[in-house]
Amino acid sequence: STQERDRQSADTYRADHFSSLHCRSTLVEWVRRGEPEAGLPIFQQEELRWPGFVEFDEVSCRAVTFSAADRTYGIWELANFSLLFRLRDPEIAEVKAAARNALLVVHRRKADAMRVQVLSIADGTSLHDLEHPLSAARVSRIELFDDRLLVQQEGGPIRITDVRTRATFQVAAGQLQAPSSTLHLYERNLFLAVSQRALAVFSLQGDRLLGMEDHTLWCDGESAMSNLYVTTAQDFVLSYCARPNTDRRAGGTINVSSLRTGECVAKLAAGAPLPELADVTALSFSEARSELYVGSRKGSLFVWSLFGVAAGDSREAKPAWPLDEGATPHSPTPSPPHSPPTFP
C-alpha cells in the first residue's frame, strides 16, 4: 500500500489455469464504493507466468518481479511503477527486498558455500558480497534483516552473520523449533518467529526475548503470516487465534498482544463465537481509521470499527459492513480522522 491510499494485488484466473499473475493498483476508496474493477493494470510488459512472481515491499516502497521465461528480475518504484533496474544472471537463485534500502541476491550454491550479495534497492549498487559456508543439508531459510543475514539448513539452527563485520551468532538449540515464518521488526532491531502455531520475539543476536501469552495461532506455515498484522510502531500484533478446547468449526478470535511484554491486551469474540471469524484467510488493520479487515475462505470481506477498544475490552464488536459476492457494500462506521488505535 501507499500511505493507506491504494492497494496492489496479484490475481490469478481459472481461464488460464491460474498460471499467470495479473497485477493491479486499486484505490481503497474504489473498493469502498464497490468498484474494485476500477483498479489500473501494472507490470503489463512483464511475463509473470509460473514460476514467475511479484513481491510488493511496503517498507522500501519497491516491488520485485521475476519473469521465468528469460530469468530476469525487475526492481520497481511503487510510487509511480517505474522500472529502476533489472538483474540478469543465470547463477542467481533468489532475489528479495530486504531491510529498508537493500536487496538480497542469493546465488546458486556450490558444494560447501553459497554466494550472497547485498545490493542497494535504489540502483543496484553492490554493498556487500560474501561466501556463506554450508553443510550438505538443504538451505530452508535465508533472510536479510538490516545488516544481519539469517541462514537455516534442514535440521540445524538459524545462523546469523553480520554482513559488515562477518561476526556470527546462532539461535540456541531448543529456543526455536523449525520456524515456519520469520518477520523483521525493523524499527526495533528484532525479529518475530512463527513456530508450531506460537509467536516469539528474538534479538538479532539470536536470543529469545519473549513469547505471547494466551496465544495459539489458528494455523502454522507461511499462511500464518496472512493472519496477523504488526502495528507501525511494532509494539502490538493482531492475530487470528484458535479458541482453547473448542470445535474449530466455531471459528477463532482476534487477539491483540503486546510485542514488548507478551501480554494479550484485548480480544475480539472472546465470548460467543462470531460466524464472521470462521475460516479466516487474511487479516489487516488500518491504524489511521482504527478498522480491522478480515477475509474468509468463502470470499467474504468484513470490516470492524475498533475505535474505542481499550486494554481488557473483550466485547464482541460487530462488523461495520460485509462485502460478499452479490452484496452492496455500505460505508463503515466512521472513526475520527487519523485517530490511532486506542490500545495502551
CSV table of C-alpha atoms in Angstrom, one decimal:
chain,number,residue,atom,x,y,z
A,1,SER,CA,0.0,0.0,0.0
A,2,THR,CA,1.0,3.6,-0.4
A,3,GLN,CA,0.1,5.6,2.8
A,4,GLU,CA,-3.1,3.5,3.1
A,5,ARG,CA,-4.5,5.2,-0.1
A,6,ASP,CA,-4.1,2.3,-2.6
A,7,ARG,CA,-3.5,-1.4,-2.7
A,8,GLN,CA,-1.5,-3.6,-5.1
A,9,SER,CA,-2.8,-7.0,-5.9
A,10,ALA,CA,-1.6,-10.0,-7.9
A,11,ASP,CA,-4.5,-12.2,-9.1
A,12,THR,CA,-4.8,-15.5,-11.0
A,13,TYR,CA,-7.8,-16.7,-13.1
A,14,ARG,CA,-9.3,-20.0,-13.9
A,15,ALA,CA,-9.3,-19.2,-17.7
A,16,ASP,CA,-5.5,-19.8,-17.9
A,17,HIS,CA,-5.5,-22.5,-15.2
A,18,PHE,CA,-4.2,-20.0,-12.6
A,19,SER,CA,-0.8,-20.0,-14.3
A,20,SER,CA,-0.1,-16.2,-14.7
A,21,LEU,CA,-0.3,-13.2,-12.4
A,22,HIS,CA,-2.4,-10.1,-13.3
A,23,CYS,CA,-1.3,-7.1,-11.2
A,24,ARG,CA,-3.4,-4.1,-10.4
A,25,SER,CA,-3.2,-0.9,-8.3
A,26,THR,CA,-6.6,-0.1,-6.7
A,27,LEU,CA,-7.5,2.9,-4.6
A,28,VAL,CA,-9.1,1.9,-1.3
A,29,GLU,CA,-11.9,4.4,-1.9
A,30,TRP,CA,-12.8,2.5,-5.1
A,31,VAL,CA,-13.2,-0.7,-3.0
A,32,ARG,CA,-15.4,1.2,-0.5
A,33,ARG,CA,-17.6,2.3,-3.4
A,34,GLY,CA,-17.9,-1.3,-4.6
A,35,GLU,CA,-15.8,-0.6,-7.7
A,36,PRO,CA,-12.6,-2.7,-7.3
A,37,GLU,CA,-12.6,-3.3,-11.1
A,38,ALA,CA,-11.6,0.4,-11.5
A,39,GLY,CA,-8.1,-0.5,-10.5
A,40,LEU,CA,-5.3,0.1,-13.0
A,41,PRO,CA,-3.2,-2.7,-14.5
A,42,ILE,CA,0.5,-2.6,-13.7
A,43,PHE,CA,3.6,-4.6,-14.9
A,44,GLN,CA,1.8,-5.4,-18.1
A,45,GLN,CA,5.1,-5.6,-20.0
A,46,GLU,CA,6.3,-8.4,-17.7
A,47,GLU,CA,5.6,-12.1,-18.5
A,48,LEU,CA,4.6,-13.3,-15.0
A,49,ARG,CA,3.8,-16.9,-15.7
A,50,TRP,CA,4.5,-19.6,-13.1
A,51,PRO,CA,7.1,-19.9,-11.7
A,52,GLY,CA,7.4,-16.2,-12.1
A,53,PHE,CA,6.3,-14.0,-9.2
A,54,VAL,CA,5.9,-10.4,-7.9
A,55,GLU,CA,6.8,-9.3,-4.4
A,56,PHE,CA,5.5,-6.0,-3.0
A,57,ASP,CA,7.6,-4.5,-0.2
A,58,GLU,CA,5.8,-1.7,1.7
A,59,VAL,CA,8.9,-0.8,3.8
A,60,SER,CA,11.1,0.2,0.8
A,61,CYS,CA,8.1,1.1,-1.4
A,62,ARG,CA,9.6,-1.2,-4.1
A,63,ALA,CA,8.4,-4.3,-6.0
A,64,VAL,CA,10.4,-7.2,-7.3
A,65,THR,CA,9.2,-9.2,-10.4
A,66,PHE,CA,10.6,-12.3,-11.8
A,67,SER,CA,10.0,-13.4,-15.4
A,68,ALA,CA,10.7,-17.1,-15.7
A,69,ALA,CA,10.8,-17.0,-19.5
A,70,ASP,CA,14.1,-15.1,-19.6
A,71,ARG,CA,15.1,-15.4,-15.9
A,72,THR,CA,15.0,-11.7,-15.4
A,73,TYR,CA,14.4,-9.8,-12.2
A,74,GLY,CA,12.9,-6.3,-12.3
A,75,ILE,CA,13.0,-3.8,-9.4
A,76,TRP,CA,10.2,-1.2,-9.5
A,77,GLU,CA,9.3,2.0,-7.7
A,78,LEU,CA,5.8,1.6,-6.2
A,79,ALA,CA,5.1,5.4,-6.2
A,80,ASN,CA,4.8,5.5,-10.0
A,81,PHE,CA,5.5,1.9,-11.0
A,82,SER,CA,8.6,2.9,-12.9
A,83,LEU,CA,11.4,0.4,-13.6
A,84,LEU,CA,14.6,1.1,-11.6
A,85,PHE,CA,16.9,-1.6,-12.9
A,86,ARG,CA,17.0,-5.3,-14.0
A,87,LEU,CA,19.1,-8.3,-12.9
A,88,ARG,CA,20.1,-10.9,-15.5
A,89,ASP,CA,22.4,-13.6,-14.3
A,90,PRO,CA,21.8,-17.4,-14.7
A,91,GLU,CA,23.6,-18.0,-11.4
A,92,ILE,CA,21.0,-16.1,-9.4
A,93,ALA,CA,18.8,-18.4,-7.4
A,94,GLU,CA,16.7,-15.9,-5.5
A,95,VAL,CA,16.1,-12.1,-5.1
A,96,LYS,CA,14.1,-10.5,-2.4
A,97,ALA,CA,13.6,-7.0,-0.9
A,98,ALA,CA,15.2,-6.8,2.5
A,99,ALA,CA,15.6,-4.2,5.3
A,100,ARG,CA,14.7,-0.7,4.2
A,101,ASN,CA,17.1,0.0,1.4
A,102,ALA,CA,18.6,-3.3,0.4
A,103,LEU,CA,18.1,-6.1,-2.0
A,104,LEU,CA,19.2,-9.7,-1.1
A,105,VAL,CA,20.6,-11.6,-4.0
A,106,VAL,CA,21.3,-15.3,-3.5
A,107,HIS,CA,23.4,-17.3,-6.0
A,108,ARG,CA,23.2,-21.0,-6.7
A,109,ARG,CA,25.0,-22.9,-4.0
A,110,LYS,CA,28.3,-24.7,-4.6
A,111,ALA,CA,29.2,-27.9,-2.7
A,112,ASP,CA,30.1,-26.2,0.6
A,113,ALA,CA,29.3,-22.5,0.1
A,114,MET,CA,26.8,-20.0,-1.3
A,115,ARG,CA,27.5,-16.6,-2.7
A,116,VAL,CA,25.3,-13.8,-1.2
A,117,GLN,CA,25.1,-10.2,-2.3
A,118,VAL,CA,23.5,-7.2,-0.7
A,119,LEU,CA,22.6,-4.5,-3.3
A,120,SER,CA,21.2,-1.0,-3.0
A,121,ILE,CA,17.5,-1.4,-3.8
A,122,ALA,CA,17.6,2.1,-5.3
A,123,ASP,CA,20.1,1.5,-8.1
A,124,GLY,CA,21.6,-2.0,-7.7
A,125,THR,CA,25.0,-0.8,-6.3
A,126,SER,CA,26.8,-3.6,-4.5
A,127,LEU,CA,27.0,-3.0,-0.8
A,128,HIS,CA,28.3,-6.4,0.5
A,129,ASP,CA,29.4,-9.6,-1.2
A,130,LEU,CA,30.2,-12.8,0.8
A,131,GLU,CA,30.6,-16.5,0.6
A,132,HIS,CA,28.5,-18.2,3.2
A,133,PRO,CA,29.8,-21.7,4.3
A,134,LEU,CA,27.2,-24.5,4.1
A,135,SER,CA,26.9,-28.1,5.2
A,136,ALA,CA,25.5,-30.8,2.9
A,137,ALA,CA,21.9,-30.1,4.2
A,138,ARG,CA,19.4,-28.2,2.1
A,139,VAL,CA,19.0,-24.5,2.8
A,140,SER,CA,15.5,-24.0,4.2
A,141,ARG,CA,15.6,-20.3,5.1
A,142,ILE,CA,17.6,-17.2,4.1
A,143,GLU,CA,16.7,-13.7,5.1
A,144,LEU,CA,18.4,-10.3,5.5
A,145,PHE,CA,17.3,-8.2,8.5
A,146,ASP,CA,19.2,-4.9,8.4
A,147,ASP,CA,22.8,-6.0,8.4
A,148,ARG,CA,22.2,-9.5,9.7
A,149,LEU,CA,22.0,-12.5,7.3
A,150,LEU,CA,19.9,-15.3,8.7
A,151,VAL,CA,20.5,-18.8,7.2
A,152,GLN,CA,19.0,-22.1,8.3
A,153,GLN,CA,19.6,-25.5,6.9
A,154,GLU,CA,17.4,-28.5,7.4
A,155,GLY,CA,17.8,-30.0,10.9
A,156,GLY,CA,20.1,-27.1,12.0
A,157,PRO,CA,19.7,-23.9,14.0
A,158,ILE,CA,19.3,-20.4,12.5
A,159,ARG,CA,22.8,-19.0,12.0
A,160,ILE,CA,23.2,-15.2,11.9
A,161,THR,CA,26.0,-13.3,10.2
A,162,ASP,CA,26.8,-9.6,10.4
A,163,VAL,CA,27.4,-8.8,6.7
A,164,ARG,CA,29.6,-5.9,7.7
A,165,THR,CA,31.9,-7.5,10.3
A,166,ARG,CA,31.3,-11.2,9.5
A,167,ALA,CA,30.7,-11.8,13.2
A,168,THR,CA,28.4,-14.9,13.7
A,169,PHE,CA,25.7,-15.8,16.1
A,170,GLN,CA,23.0,-18.5,16.3
A,171,VAL,CA,19.7,-19.2,17.9
A,172,ALA,CA,20.3,-21.6,20.8
A,173,ALA,CA,19.1,-25.2,20.4
A,174,GLY,CA,15.6,-25.7,21.8
A,175,GLN,CA,14.6,-22.0,21.7
A,176,LEU,CA,13.2,-22.1,18.2
A,177,GLN,CA,11.9,-25.4,16.7
A,178,ALA,CA,11.7,-25.4,12.9
A,179,PRO,CA,10.2,-21.9,12.4
A,180,SER,CA,7.7,-21.7,9.5
A,181,SER,CA,7.9,-17.9,9.1
A,182,THR,CA,10.0,-15.0,10.3
A,183,LEU,CA,9.2,-11.3,10.2
A,184,HIS,CA,11.7,-8.4,10.6
A,185,LEU,CA,10.7,-5.9,13.3
A,186,TYR,CA,13.0,-3.3,11.6
A,187,GLU,CA,12.0,-0.4,13.9
A,188,ARG,CA,13.3,-2.3,16.9
A,189,ASN,CA,16.1,-4.4,15.5
A,190,LEU,CA,14.3,-7.6,16.4
A,191,PHE,CA,12.5,-10.4,14.6
A,192,LEU,CA,9.3,-12.3,15.1
A,193,ALA,CA,9.2,-16.0,14.5
A,194,VAL,CA,6.2,-18.4,14.0
A,195,SER,CA,6.8,-22.0,15.2
A,196,GLN,CA,4.3,-24.7,16.0
A,197,ARG,CA,1.4,-22.1,16.0
A,198,ALA,CA,3.3,-19.9,18.5
A,199,LEU,CA,4.8,-16.4,18.2
A,200,ALA,CA,8.1,-15.4,19.8
A,201,VAL,CA,10.3,-12.3,19.6
A,202,PHE,CA,14.1,-12.7,19.1
A,203,SER,CA,17.1,-10.4,19.1
A,204,LEU,CA,19.3,-10.2,16.0
A,205,GLN,CA,21.9,-11.9,18.2
A,206,GLY,CA,19.7,-15.0,18.3
A,207,ASP,CA,18.3,-14.6,21.9
A,208,ARG,CA,14.7,-15.4,22.6
A,209,LEU,CA,13.2,-12.3,24.4
A,210,LEU,CA,9.6,-13.2,24.9
A,211,GLY,CA,6.6,-15.3,23.8
A,212,MET,CA,2.9,-14.3,23.5
A,213,GLU,CA,0.5,-15.4,26.4
A,214,ASP,CA,-2.9,-16.8,25.7
A,215,HIS,CA,-2.0,-17.0,22.1
A,216,THR,CA,-2.2,-20.1,19.8
A,217,LEU,CA,-2.3,-19.2,16.1
A,218,TRP,CA,-5.1,-20.7,14.0
A,219,CYS,CA,-2.6,-22.2,11.6
A,220,ASP,CA,1.1,-22.7,11.1
A,221,GLY,CA,3.2,-22.4,8.0
A,222,GLU,CA,3.5,-19.4,5.6
A,223,SER,CA,-0.3,-18.9,5.7
A,224,ALA,CA,0.0,-17.8,9.4
A,225,MET,CA,1.6,-14.5,8.2
A,226,SER,CA,-1.5,-13.6,6.3
A,227,ASN,CA,-3.5,-13.8,9.5
A,228,LEU,CA,-1.5,-11.3,11.6
A,229,TYR,CA,-0.8,-7.6,11.5
A,230,VAL,CA,2.1,-5.8,13.2
A,231,THR,CA,1.4,-2.1,14.1
A,232,THR,CA,3.7,0.6,12.6
A,233,ALA,CA,5.4,1.2,15.9
A,234,GLN,CA,5.9,-2.6,16.1
A,235,ASP,CA,4.7,-2.7,19.7
A,236,PHE,CA,1.4,-4.7,19.1
A,237,VAL,CA,0.4,-7.6,16.9
A,238,LEU,CA,-3.2,-8.5,15.9
A,239,SER,CA,-3.5,-12.3,15.2
A,240,TYR,CA,-6.2,-14.8,14.3
A,241,CYS,CA,-6.0,-17.3,17.1
A,242,ALA,CA,-7.7,-20.6,17.9
A,243,ARG,CA,-10.1,-20.9,20.9
A,244,PRO,CA,-8.8,-23.3,23.6
A,245,ASN,CA,-10.5,-26.7,23.8
A,246,THR,CA,-13.4,-25.9,21.3
A,247,ASP,CA,-14.5,-27.2,18.0
A,248,ARG,CA,-12.6,-25.4,15.2
A,249,ARG,CA,-15.8,-25.1,13.2
A,250,ALA,CA,-16.8,-22.4,15.7
A,251,GLY,CA,-14.0,-20.1,14.4
A,252,GLY,CA,-11.4,-18.2,16.3
A,253,THR,CA,-10.7,-14.9,18.0
A,254,ILE,CA,-8.7,-11.8,17.0
A,255,ASN,CA,-6.1,-11.3,19.7
A,256,VAL,CA,-4.2,-8.0,20.3
A,257,SER,CA,-0.9,-8.8,22.0
A,258,SER,CA,2.0,-6.5,23.2
A,259,LEU,CA,5.3,-7.2,21.4
A,260,ARG,CA,7.0,-5.6,24.4
A,261,THR,CA,5.6,-7.7,27.2
A,262,GLY,CA,3.8,-10.6,25.5
A,263,GLU,CA,0.6,-9.8,27.3
A,264,CYS,CA,-2.8,-10.2,25.5
A,265,VAL,CA,-4.3,-6.8,26.0
A,266,ALA,CA,-7.6,-7.2,24.1
A,267,LYS,CA,-9.5,-9.9,22.3
A,268,LEU,CA,-12.4,-9.7,19.9
A,269,ALA,CA,-15.0,-12.5,20.1
A,270,ALA,CA,-13.7,-13.7,23.5
A,271,GLY,CA,-17.3,-14.7,24.4
A,272,ALA,CA,-19.6,-16.5,22.0
A,273,PRO,CA,-18.1,-17.3,18.5
A,274,LEU,CA,-18.7,-15.0,15.6
A,275,PRO,CA,-19.7,-16.6,12.3
A,276,GLU,CA,-17.6,-13.9,10.5
A,277,LEU,CA,-14.5,-15.3,12.2
A,278,ALA,CA,-14.8,-18.8,10.8
A,279,ASP,CA,-12.3,-19.8,8.1
A,280,VAL,CA,-10.3,-16.5,8.1
A,281,THR,CA,-7.7,-16.5,5.4
A,282,ALA,CA,-6.4,-12.8,5.6
A,283,LEU,CA,-6.2,-10.1,8.2
A,284,SER,CA,-5.2,-6.4,8.0
A,285,PHE,CA,-5.7,-3.3,10.0
A,286,SER,CA,-5.9,0.5,9.2
A,287,GLU,CA,-4.2,2.4,12.0
A,288,ALA,CA,-5.5,5.7,10.6
A,289,ARG,CA,-9.1,4.6,10.7
A,290,SER,CA,-8.9,2.0,13.5
A,291,GLU,CA,-10.6,-0.5,11.3
A,292,LEU,CA,-9.9,-4.3,11.1
A,293,TYR,CA,-10.3,-6.0,7.8
A,294,VAL,CA,-10.9,-9.8,7.7
A,295,GLY,CA,-11.2,-12.0,4.6
A,296,SER,CA,-12.6,-15.5,4.7
A,297,ARG,CA,-12.3,-18.7,2.6
A,298,LYS,CA,-15.8,-18.1,1.3
A,299,GLY,CA,-14.7,-15.0,-0.4
A,300,SER,CA,-16.2,-12.6,2.1
A,301,LEU,CA,-14.6,-9.4,3.4
A,302,PHE,CA,-15.7,-7.9,6.8
A,303,VAL,CA,-14.7,-4.6,8.4
A,304,TRP,CA,-14.8,-3.9,12.1
A,305,SER,CA,-14.5,-0.4,13.6
A,306,LEU,CA,-12.2,-0.8,16.6
A,307,PHE,CA,-12.2,2.8,17.7
A,308,GLY,CA,-12.6,2.8,21.5
A,309,VAL,CA,-11.5,-0.8,22.1
A,310,ALA,CA,-9.1,-0.5,25.1
A,311,ALA,CA,-7.0,-2.9,27.0
A,312,GLY,CA,-9.0,-5.7,28.5
A,313,ASP,CA,-12.1,-4.8,26.5
A,314,SER,CA,-13.2,-8.2,25.0
A,315,ARG,CA,-16.7,-7.2,23.8
A,316,GLU,CA,-17.8,-8.7,20.6
A,317,ALA,CA,-17.6,-6.0,18.0
A,318,LYS,CA,-20.0,-6.5,15.1
A,319,PRO,CA,-18.7,-6.0,11.5
A,320,ALA,CA,-19.3,-2.4,10.2
A,321,TRP,CA,-20.2,-3.8,6.8
A,322,PRO,CA,-19.9,-7.1,5.0
A,323,LEU,CA,-18.7,-7.3,1.4
A,324,ASP,CA,-19.9,-10.5,-0.1
A,325,GLU,CA,-20.5,-11.9,-3.6
A,326,GLY,CA,-23.5,-10.0,-4.9
A,327,ALA,CA,-23.7,-7.7,-1.9
A,328,THR,CA,-23.6,-4.0,-2.0
A,329,PRO,CA,-21.0,-2.5,0.4
A,330,HIS,CA,-22.0,0.2,2.8
A,331,SER,CA,-19.8,2.9,4.3
A,332,PRO,CA,-18.3,1.6,7.6
A,333,THR,CA,-18.9,3.3,10.9
A,334,PRO,CA,-16.7,6.4,10.6
A,335,SER,CA,-13.8,6.8,13.0
A,336,PRO,CA,-12.4,10.3,13.8
A,337,PRO,CA,-9.8,11.0,11.1
A,338,HIS,CA,-6.3,9.9,11.8
A,339,SER,CA,-7.2,8.5,15.2
A,340,PRO,CA,-4.7,6.0,16.4
A,341,PRO,CA,-5.8,2.7,17.8
A,342,THR,CA,-6.7,3.2,21.5
A,343,PHE,CA,-4.5,0.3,22.7
A,344,PRO,CA,-2.3,1.3,25.6
